Coordinates of C-alpha atoms in Angstrom, one line a residue:
Chain Q
M489 CA -7.0 -12.9 -7.4
D490 CA -4.3 -11.4 -5.2
L491 CA -5.2 -10.8 -1.6
R492 CA -3.2 -8.3 0.5
Y493 CA -3.4 -7.9 4.3
F494 CA -2.0 -5.1 6.4
A495 CA -1.2 -4.2 10.1
W496 CA -2.8 -6.4 12.7
L497 CA -4.9 -8.2 10.1
R498 CA -1.6 -9.3 8.4
E499 CA -0.2 -10.4 11.8
R500 CA -3.4 -12.4 12.7
I501 CA -3.5 -14.1 9.3
G502 CA 0.2 -14.7 9.3
T503 CA 0.9 -13.5 5.8
G504 CA 0.7 -10.2 3.9
H505 CA -0.1 -11.7 0.5
E506 CA -1.7 -14.7 -1.0
Q507 CA -3.4 -15.8 -4.2
V508 CA -6.9 -17.3 -4.2
E509 CA -9.5 -18.7 -6.5
T510 CA -12.9 -17.6 -5.4
E511 CA -16.6 -17.8 -6.4
A512 CA -17.4 -14.8 -4.1
T513 CA -19.0 -11.8 -5.9
T514 CA -18.7 -9.2 -3.1
V515 CA -16.1 -8.3 -0.5
A516 CA -18.4 -9.6 2.2
E517 CA -18.8 -12.9 0.5
L518 CA -15.1 -13.2 0.2
I519 CA -14.7 -12.5 3.9
D520 CA -17.2 -15.2 4.7
E521 CA -15.3 -17.7 2.5
L522 CA -12.0 -16.8 4.3
K523 CA -13.5 -17.0 7.8
R524 CA -14.5 -20.6 7.0
R525 CA -10.9 -21.6 6.3
D526 CA -9.5 -21.8 9.9
E527 CA -9.4 -20.1 13.3
A528 CA -6.8 -17.5 12.4
Y529 CA -9.0 -16.1 9.6
A530 CA -12.1 -16.4 11.7
F531 CA -10.3 -14.4 14.5
A532 CA -8.9 -11.8 12.1
F533 CA -12.3 -11.1 10.6
S534 CA -14.3 -11.5 13.8
D535 CA -15.2 -7.8 14.1
L536 CA -16.3 -6.4 10.7
T537 CA -16.6 -2.9 12.1
A538 CA -12.8 -2.9 12.4
I539 CA -12.2 -4.1 8.8
R540 CA -11.7 -1.8 5.8
A541 CA -11.3 -3.1 2.2
A542 CA -9.9 -1.9 -1.1
V543 CA -10.6 -3.4 -4.5
N544 CA -7.8 -2.7 -7.1
Q545 CA -6.4 -0.1 -4.6
D546 CA -9.6 1.9 -4.2
L547 CA -11.3 2.0 -0.8
V548 CA -14.7 0.3 -0.9
E549 CA -17.6 -0.6 1.3
L550 CA -17.9 -4.3 2.3
D551 CA -20.9 -4.9 0.0
A552 CA -18.8 -3.8 -3.1
P553 CA -18.5 -6.2 -6.0
I554 CA -15.2 -8.0 -6.7
T555 CA -16.0 -9.8 -9.9
G556 CA -13.0 -9.4 -12.2
A557 CA -10.9 -7.7 -9.5
R558 CA -7.2 -8.5 -9.7
E559 CA -6.4 -7.3 -6.1
V560 CA -8.4 -7.1 -2.9
A561 CA -6.9 -5.8 0.3
F562 CA -8.0 -6.0 3.9
F563 CA -6.8 -3.8 6.7
P564 CA -7.8 -2.0 10.0
P565 CA -9.0 1.6 10.0
M566 CA -6.1 3.8 8.8
T567 CA -4.0 5.8 11.2
G568 CA -1.9 8.1 9.0
G569 CA -1.1 11.8 9.5
Chain G
M55 CA 3.0 17.0 -5.6
I56 CA 2.9 13.8 -3.6
R57 CA 5.9 12.1 -2.0
V58 CA 6.1 8.9 0.0
Q59 CA 9.5 8.0 1.5
A60 CA 11.2 6.2 4.4
E61 CA 13.9 8.8 4.9
P62 CA 13.6 11.6 7.4
F63 CA 13.1 15.1 5.8
D64 CA 13.9 18.7 6.6
M65 CA 10.6 20.5 7.1
G66 CA 12.2 23.9 6.5
A67 CA 13.9 22.9 3.3
E68 CA 10.7 21.3 2.0
L69 CA 8.7 24.4 2.7
T70 CA 11.3 26.6 1.0
R71 CA 11.3 24.4 -2.1
F72 CA 7.5 24.3 -2.2
T73 CA 7.2 28.0 -1.8
G74 CA 9.7 28.5 -4.6
S75 CA 7.8 26.2 -6.9
V76 CA 4.4 28.1 -6.8
S77 CA 3.7 31.3 -8.7
G78 CA 1.0 33.9 -8.0
A79 CA 0.5 32.8 -4.4
G80 CA 0.0 35.3 -1.6
A81 CA -0.3 32.7 1.2
V82 CA 1.4 29.4 2.1
V83 CA 0.1 27.2 4.9
S84 CA 2.0 24.2 6.2
F85 CA 1.3 21.5 8.8
S86 CA 3.9 18.9 10.0
G87 CA 3.1 15.8 12.1
L88 CA 5.8 14.6 14.5
V89 CA 6.3 11.3 16.3
R90 CA 4.7 11.9 19.7
D91 CA 6.0 10.0 22.8
V92 CA 3.5 7.6 24.5
A93 CA 1.9 8.7 27.8
S94 CA 4.5 6.7 29.8
G95 CA 7.3 8.5 28.0
D96 CA 9.2 5.3 26.9
L97 CA 8.5 5.2 23.2
D98 CA 11.5 3.7 21.5
R99 CA 10.3 4.2 17.9
M100 CA 7.3 4.3 15.7
V101 CA 6.9 2.0 12.7
I102 CA 4.5 3.0 9.9
E103 CA 3.3 0.3 7.5
H104 CA 1.7 1.4 4.2
Y105 CA 0.1 -0.1 1.1
P106 CA 2.5 0.8 -1.8
G107 CA 0.6 1.7 -4.9
M108 CA -2.7 2.5 -3.1
T109 CA -0.9 5.1 -0.9
E110 CA 0.2 7.2 -3.8
K111 CA -3.2 6.8 -5.5
A112 CA -5.1 7.8 -2.4
L113 CA -2.9 10.8 -1.6
A114 CA -3.1 12.0 -5.3
G115 CA -6.9 11.6 -5.1
I116 CA -7.2 13.6 -1.9
A117 CA -4.9 16.4 -3.4
D118 CA -7.1 16.5 -6.5
Q119 CA -10.2 16.9 -4.4
A120 CA -8.5 19.8 -2.5
R121 CA -7.6 21.4 -5.9
A122 CA -11.2 21.1 -7.1
R123 CA -12.7 22.7 -4.0
W124 CA -10.4 25.6 -3.4
S125 CA -8.4 28.0 -5.6
L126 CA -4.9 26.7 -5.0
A127 CA -1.5 27.7 -6.5
G128 CA 0.0 24.5 -5.2
V129 CA -0.4 21.4 -3.0
F130 CA 2.3 19.3 -1.4
V131 CA 1.9 16.1 0.6
L132 CA 4.9 14.2 2.0
H133 CA 4.4 11.1 4.2
R134 CA 7.0 8.7 5.6
Y135 CA 6.8 5.0 6.3
G136 CA 9.1 2.6 8.1
E137 CA 10.9 3.4 11.4
M138 CA 11.1 6.8 13.0
R139 CA 12.2 8.1 16.4
P140 CA 10.3 10.4 18.9
G141 CA 10.3 14.0 17.7
E142 CA 11.0 13.2 14.1
P143 CA 8.7 14.5 11.4
I144 CA 6.2 11.9 10.1
M145 CA 4.5 13.9 7.4
M146 CA 3.8 17.4 6.1
V147 CA 1.2 19.1 3.9
A148 CA 1.6 22.5 2.4
T149 CA -0.8 24.5 0.4
A150 CA -0.5 27.8 -1.5
S151 CA -3.2 30.2 -2.6
R152 CA -3.7 33.8 -3.6
H153 CA -5.4 34.6 -0.2
R154 CA -5.0 32.7 3.1
A155 CA -8.5 31.3 3.5
D156 CA -8.2 28.8 0.7
A157 CA -4.7 27.6 1.8
F158 CA -5.9 27.2 5.5
A159 CA -9.1 25.3 4.6
A160 CA -7.3 23.1 2.0
A161 CA -4.6 22.2 4.5
E162 CA -7.1 21.1 7.1
F163 CA -9.1 19.2 4.5
L164 CA -5.9 17.3 3.4
M165 CA -5.1 16.4 7.0
D166 CA -8.6 15.2 7.9
Y167 CA -8.7 13.1 4.7
L168 CA -5.3 11.6 4.8
K169 CA -5.6 10.6 8.5
S170 CA -8.4 8.1 7.7
R171 CA -8.4 7.7 3.9
A172 CA -4.7 7.1 3.1
P173 CA -3.5 3.5 3.8
F174 CA -1.0 4.1 6.7
W175 CA -0.9 2.2 10.0
K176 CA 1.1 3.3 13.0
Q177 CA 2.7 1.0 15.5
E178 CA 4.3 2.3 18.7
I179 CA 7.3 0.2 19.9
T180 CA 8.3 0.3 23.6
A181 CA 10.2 -2.1 25.8
D182 CA 6.9 -4.0 26.2
G183 CA 6.7 -4.7 22.4
G184 CA 4.6 -3.2 19.6
Q185 CA 1.2 -1.7 19.9
W186 CA -0.9 -0.8 16.8
V187 CA -2.4 2.7 17.2
A188 CA -6.2 2.6 17.2
A189 CA -8.1 4.9 14.9
K190 CA -10.2 7.5 16.7
D191 CA -13.9 8.0 16.1
E192 CA -13.3 11.7 16.0
D193 CA -11.0 11.3 13.0
E194 CA -13.8 9.7 11.0
A195 CA -16.3 12.3 12.3
A196 CA -14.0 15.1 11.2
L197 CA -14.7 14.1 7.5
K198 CA -18.3 15.0 7.9
R199 CA -17.6 18.7 8.1
W200 CA -16.4 18.8 4.5

């Protein structure tokens, strides 16, 4: 599965893209798995109210399923316009 | 029509082109967002990051929602990414309809939705470095009126 990170989440994690093998079935489970990796991930995902997620480029809630997804992205609340 | 680009654009030329592309319209409404200086007045530039692929998908989805809700002769959304200077245009929306109410409402709807549902992130660069712009609670609250 391809993971994408944007804005300050990308800066905190130190990369904008990585590939992972995961057993997680939801976005929230995937976040828990990532947070256990190291301090950078734990810090990046420390405040879940500031995290938005997209599965296959569609915005989803954190309890959304990811089974079979090819791309999951994490980013802060959007500030376009 | 949706366009995502790094290059600056000419608001007047875009509006003229859009107006010429719609038929049967009696009203055209447009909004343009510009790079605003920071309170201290020393903004060097703004850098906008986006999510290629999702950006186009999200903007097209928002434009489709607007077309489904109002009777529109045309919808145009243009948004830049990358580096831009204070005063430069960041984005614009334009809507056309037979009567003005639909065009006004649809333009406001497009703005409210693209502010917090399209994957763009603004960073302000001053002599002190870069600062990510924080999302405002009222931007999220603005979606509830639709």
